[in-house]
Short mmCIF file of C-alpha atoms in Angstrom, two decimals:
data_model
loop_
_atom_site.label_atom_id
_atom_site.label_comp_id
_atom_site.label_asym_id
_atom_site.label_seq_id
_atom_site.Cartn_x
_atom_site.Cartn_y
_atom_site.Cartn_z
CA MET A 527 60.61 134.99 68.00
CA LYS A 528 63.53 135.31 69.07
CA VAL A 529 64.97 137.24 72.19
CA LYS A 530 68.39 137.56 73.29
CA ALA A 531 70.71 140.00 75.29
CA SER A 532 73.00 141.67 73.09
CA ARG A 533 76.23 141.40 74.93
CA GLN A 534 75.74 137.43 74.88
CA VAL A 535 76.05 137.49 71.24
CA GLU A 536 79.43 136.91 70.44
CA SER A 537 82.14 139.73 69.18
CA ALA A 538 84.17 139.40 66.61
CA PRO A 539 86.79 142.30 65.37
CA VAL A 540 86.29 143.59 62.13
CA GLU A 541 88.68 142.71 59.82
CA MET A 542 88.03 144.89 56.95
CA GLU A 543 90.91 147.26 55.15
CA GLY A 544 90.99 150.75 57.26
CA ALA A 545 89.05 149.53 60.47
CA VAL A 546 91.14 150.19 63.57
CA ASP A 547 89.96 148.97 67.06
CA CYS A 548 86.41 147.81 66.15
CA THR A 549 84.48 144.91 67.03
CA VAL A 550 81.02 143.54 65.76
CA ARG A 551 77.84 141.66 67.25
CA TRP A 552 75.42 140.66 64.34
CA LEU A 553 72.68 140.84 66.41
CA VAL A 554 69.66 140.01 63.93
CA SER A 555 70.60 138.56 60.38
CA GLU A 556 69.53 136.25 57.65
CA SER A 557 71.05 133.48 60.23
CA ASP A 558 67.79 134.49 62.43
CA GLY A 559 65.63 134.04 58.92
CA ALA A 560 65.55 137.63 58.85
CA PRO A 561 64.53 138.59 54.99
CA ASN A 562 65.05 142.02 54.39
CA PHE A 563 68.02 143.75 56.94
CA ALA A 564 70.35 142.81 59.29
CA MET A 565 70.99 144.58 62.75
CA ARG A 566 74.71 144.64 63.77
CA GLN A 567 76.54 146.34 66.64
CA PHE A 568 80.36 148.14 66.62
CA GLU A 569 81.83 149.13 69.40
CA VAL A 570 84.95 151.14 68.46
CA ALA A 571 87.87 151.61 71.14
CA PRO A 572 89.69 155.14 71.97
CA LYS A 573 90.91 156.18 69.16
CA GLY A 574 89.52 153.77 66.45
CA TYR A 575 87.52 154.33 64.15
CA THR A 576 86.07 152.28 60.92
CA PRO A 577 86.95 152.24 57.65
CA LYS A 578 86.68 155.46 55.53
CA HIS A 579 84.83 154.01 52.16
CA HIS A 580 81.70 153.80 50.86
CA HIS A 581 79.53 150.93 49.04
CA PRO A 582 76.08 150.91 47.22
CA TYR A 583 73.58 150.15 49.98
CA GLU A 584 72.60 152.55 52.78
CA HIS A 585 73.90 152.93 56.56
CA GLU A 586 70.77 153.03 59.33
CA VAL A 587 73.10 153.86 62.97
CA PHE A 588 71.94 154.52 66.31
CA VAL A 589 74.57 155.54 68.88
CA LEU A 590 74.20 154.15 71.84
CA GLU A 591 77.28 154.75 75.08
CA GLY A 592 79.96 157.13 73.91
CA GLU A 593 81.60 159.83 71.65
CA GLY A 594 82.93 160.42 68.23
CA VAL A 595 82.52 161.85 65.04
CA VAL A 596 80.99 160.94 61.46
CA LEU A 597 82.47 161.53 58.37
CA GLU A 598 80.64 163.03 55.54
CA GLY A 599 83.47 163.06 53.06
CA GLU A 600 85.88 165.27 54.48
CA LYS A 601 83.43 167.45 56.44
CA GLN A 602 82.85 165.82 60.40
CA HIS A 603 79.41 165.58 62.13
CA PRO A 604 79.68 164.93 65.97
CA LEU A 605 78.12 162.39 67.56
CA ALA A 606 76.55 161.45 71.37
CA ALA A 607 74.55 158.65 73.04
CA GLY A 608 71.34 158.99 70.86
CA ASP A 609 71.92 160.34 67.64
CA VAL A 610 70.81 158.83 64.25
CA VAL A 611 72.81 158.95 60.91
CA PHE A 612 71.51 158.34 57.54
CA VAL A 613 74.38 157.34 55.03
CA ALA A 614 72.48 156.95 51.75
CA PRO A 615 74.30 154.30 49.45
CA ASP A 616 77.46 155.20 47.64
CA GLU A 617 78.04 158.22 50.28
CA VAL A 618 81.92 158.07 51.99
CA HIS A 619 81.49 157.72 55.41
CA GLN A 620 84.15 156.92 58.41
CA PHE A 621 82.66 156.71 62.61
CA ARG A 622 85.87 157.78 64.66
CA ASN A 623 86.01 157.29 68.43
CA THR A 624 86.96 161.17 69.82
CA GLY A 625 86.23 159.88 73.46
CA SER A 626 88.00 158.26 76.50
CA VAL A 627 84.75 155.74 76.48
CA PRO A 628 84.09 152.93 73.73
CA LEU A 629 82.12 154.21 71.08
CA LYS A 630 79.17 151.60 70.69
CA PHE A 631 76.11 151.83 68.06
CA LEU A 632 73.94 150.06 66.27
CA CYS A 633 74.23 149.83 62.24
CA LEU A 634 71.54 148.42 59.64
CA VAL A 635 72.17 147.06 56.55
CA PRO A 636 70.06 145.51 53.90
CA ASN A 637 70.88 142.04 53.43
CA ALA A 638 71.83 142.89 49.95
CA GLY A 639 74.70 145.06 51.69
CA GLN A 640 75.70 142.48 53.99
CA ARG A 641 79.24 142.16 52.46
CA PRO A 642 80.95 144.90 50.90
CA GLN A 643 82.64 144.99 47.83
CA HIS A 644 84.00 148.35 47.76
CA VAL A 645 86.12 149.17 50.30
CA SER A 646 88.83 151.87 49.93
CA ALA A 647 92.08 151.64 51.28
CA GLU A 648 92.47 155.23 52.15
CA CYS A 649 92.39 155.45 55.97
CA ASP A 650 93.96 159.02 57.07
CA LYS A 651 94.10 158.50 60.61
CA MET B 771 73.76 161.70 55.06
CA LYS B 772 71.77 162.65 57.98
CA VAL B 773 72.85 163.64 61.37
CA LYS B 774 70.11 164.02 63.76
CA ALA B 775 69.82 163.67 67.63
CA SER B 776 66.47 161.38 68.45
CA ARG B 777 65.23 163.44 71.14
CA GLN B 778 64.62 166.20 68.23
CA VAL B 779 62.71 163.97 66.26
CA GLU B 780 58.72 164.80 66.42
CA SER B 781 56.67 162.51 68.88
CA ALA B 782 53.42 161.10 67.89
CA PRO B 783 50.77 159.14 69.66
CA VAL B 784 50.58 155.34 68.37
CA GLU B 785 46.55 155.59 67.21
CA MET B 786 46.44 151.96 66.27
CA GLU B 787 43.70 150.07 67.69
CA GLY B 788 45.25 148.31 70.99
CA ALA B 789 47.96 150.48 71.56
CA VAL B 790 47.69 152.09 75.02
CA ASP B 791 49.85 155.21 76.13
CA CYS B 792 52.48 154.39 73.29
CA THR B 793 54.40 157.25 71.21
CA VAL B 794 56.27 156.95 68.14
CA ARG B 795 59.34 158.91 66.55
CA TRP B 796 60.05 158.06 62.96
CA LEU B 797 63.86 158.65 63.42
CA VAL B 798 64.67 157.09 59.62
CA SER B 799 62.67 156.43 57.02
CA GLU B 800 61.24 157.31 53.22
CA SER B 801 60.88 160.81 53.74
CA ASP B 802 64.95 160.72 54.80
CA GLY B 803 65.76 158.93 51.30
CA ALA B 804 65.97 155.39 53.37
CA PRO B 805 65.25 152.67 50.68
CA ASN B 806 64.56 149.52 52.18
CA PHE B 807 63.63 150.25 55.80
CA ALA B 808 62.98 152.52 58.28
CA MET B 809 63.66 153.11 62.06
CA ARG B 810 61.27 154.12 64.45
CA GLN B 811 61.62 154.99 68.33
CA PHE B 812 58.17 153.30 70.51
CA GLU B 813 57.65 154.69 74.11
CA VAL B 814 55.49 152.78 76.35
CA ALA B 815 54.72 154.72 79.89
CA PRO B 816 54.62 152.30 82.76
CA LYS B 817 51.52 149.94 82.20
CA GLY B 818 50.91 150.81 79.24
CA TYR B 819 51.46 148.50 75.70
CA THR B 820 51.64 148.07 72.03
CA PRO B 821 48.56 146.16 70.14
CA LYS B 822 48.93 142.52 70.15
CA HIS B 823 48.46 141.87 66.41
CA HIS B 824 50.81 140.35 63.78
CA HIS B 825 51.27 141.14 60.17
CA PRO B 826 52.99 139.96 57.50
CA TYR B 827 55.79 141.98 57.89
CA GLU B 828 59.22 141.34 60.37
CA HIS B 829 60.30 143.71 63.39
CA GLU B 830 63.74 143.99 64.35
CA VAL B 831 63.92 145.77 68.05
CA PHE B 832 66.80 146.60 70.21
CA VAL B 833 65.45 147.83 73.78
CA LEU B 834 66.88 151.35 74.86
CA GLU B 835 65.58 151.91 78.34
CA GLY B 836 63.11 150.48 80.79
CA GLU B 837 62.07 147.18 81.65
CA GLY B 838 58.76 145.33 80.25
CA VAL B 839 57.82 141.64 78.33
CA VAL B 840 56.91 140.97 74.79
CA LEU B 841 54.65 138.52 74.18
CA GLU B 842 54.79 135.49 71.70
CA GLY B 843 51.30 134.88 71.24
CA GLU B 844 50.33 133.79 75.38
CA LYS B 845 53.97 133.35 75.85
CA GLN B 846 56.37 135.95 78.05
CA HIS B 847 59.72 136.88 77.56
CA PRO B 848 61.33 139.56 80.15
CA LEU B 849 62.69 142.77 78.19
CA ALA B 850 65.90 144.61 79.26
CA ALA B 851 67.90 147.79 78.38
CA GLY B 852 69.98 146.01 75.99
CA ASP B 853 67.58 143.21 74.74
CA VAL B 854 67.13 142.30 70.91
CA VAL B 855 63.92 140.99 69.49
CA PHE B 856 63.42 139.67 66.19
CA VAL B 857 59.44 139.08 65.38
CA ALA B 858 59.18 136.97 62.35
CA PRO B 859 56.38 137.77 59.89
CA ASP B 860 53.10 136.71 60.95
CA GLU B 861 53.92 135.86 64.33
CA VAL B 862 51.11 137.62 67.10
CA HIS B 863 53.02 140.01 69.59
CA GLN B 864 52.77 143.00 71.71
CA PHE B 865 54.65 144.95 74.08
CA ARG B 866 53.93 145.85 77.26
CA ASN B 867 55.93 148.09 79.60
CA THR B 868 56.22 146.16 83.58
CA GLY B 869 58.12 148.92 84.73
CA SER B 870 58.08 152.01 86.39
CA VAL B 871 59.46 154.29 83.89
CA PRO B 872 59.25 154.21 80.14
CA LEU B 873 60.19 151.64 78.17
CA LYS B 874 61.94 152.63 75.31
CA PHE B 875 63.03 150.45 72.10
CA LEU B 876 63.92 151.00 68.60
CA CYS B 877 61.48 148.74 66.17
CA LEU B 878 62.62 148.78 62.79
CA VAL B 879 60.78 147.84 59.65
CA PRO B 880 60.87 146.91 55.96
CA ASN B 881 59.60 150.17 54.09
CA ALA B 882 56.95 147.75 52.96
CA GLY B 883 55.34 147.24 56.21
CA GLN B 884 55.17 151.02 57.14
CA ARG B 885 51.55 150.63 56.95
CA PRO B 886 49.92 147.92 58.74
CA GLN B 887 46.95 146.01 57.30
CA HIS B 888 46.26 143.33 59.92
CA VAL B 889 45.43 144.54 63.15
CA SER B 890 43.65 142.83 65.72
CA ALA B 891 41.07 144.15 68.51
CA GLU B 892 42.02 141.96 71.36
CA CYS B 893 43.31 143.72 73.83
CA ASP B 894 43.76 141.84 76.96
CA LYS B 895 44.87 144.23 79.61
#
């Protein structure tokens, strides 16, 4: 068993093309012995966003703090704390902070999807 | 894509032997099309607890609200909002609310582990 405070897990910039003002903490991953999926916590600064992209694996997302939208292709869904998002494999998606405080969310991925291979440079800020 | 408010997802009592004053919401699961793992939200009332048990699959847990402990066998680890727990396959574990408000946490499991088969009746309140 491993127990840790998420705030003490190292935070690193998201360096993927198309990401603006995002950081990520890998809370649980293969390096902890997790056999199937990984739990990451993202923090997106006001006006920041994650890449608009798609990939052949799913996301399971839980919004912890802040306000934003998730894009499903061109369609926007508003997001607030306590909201849950399931992004199916191959769906085009993007998370954007539309509020004045950091948007924080958990985003879980299967281990097979931890190294994205299909990133679009599309970035319609 | 599916977007929903967690509070609007049906909450049901945890009827597993050894569970006291626990409810669960299945936020994302196979019924949503999730191919690999499920996100559940548990709420444990003050003095309540989950079963003390083990099973051949892991848990990935994020504490949302409240205070409690997680037992690793006989060892107790304190828990508060923002804490993360990785329970490895076959580890004996139990979550207990030691505070005065509901203990709320996310607990994710691989799809293969959604129907526990190894539940101990041990229940040392």
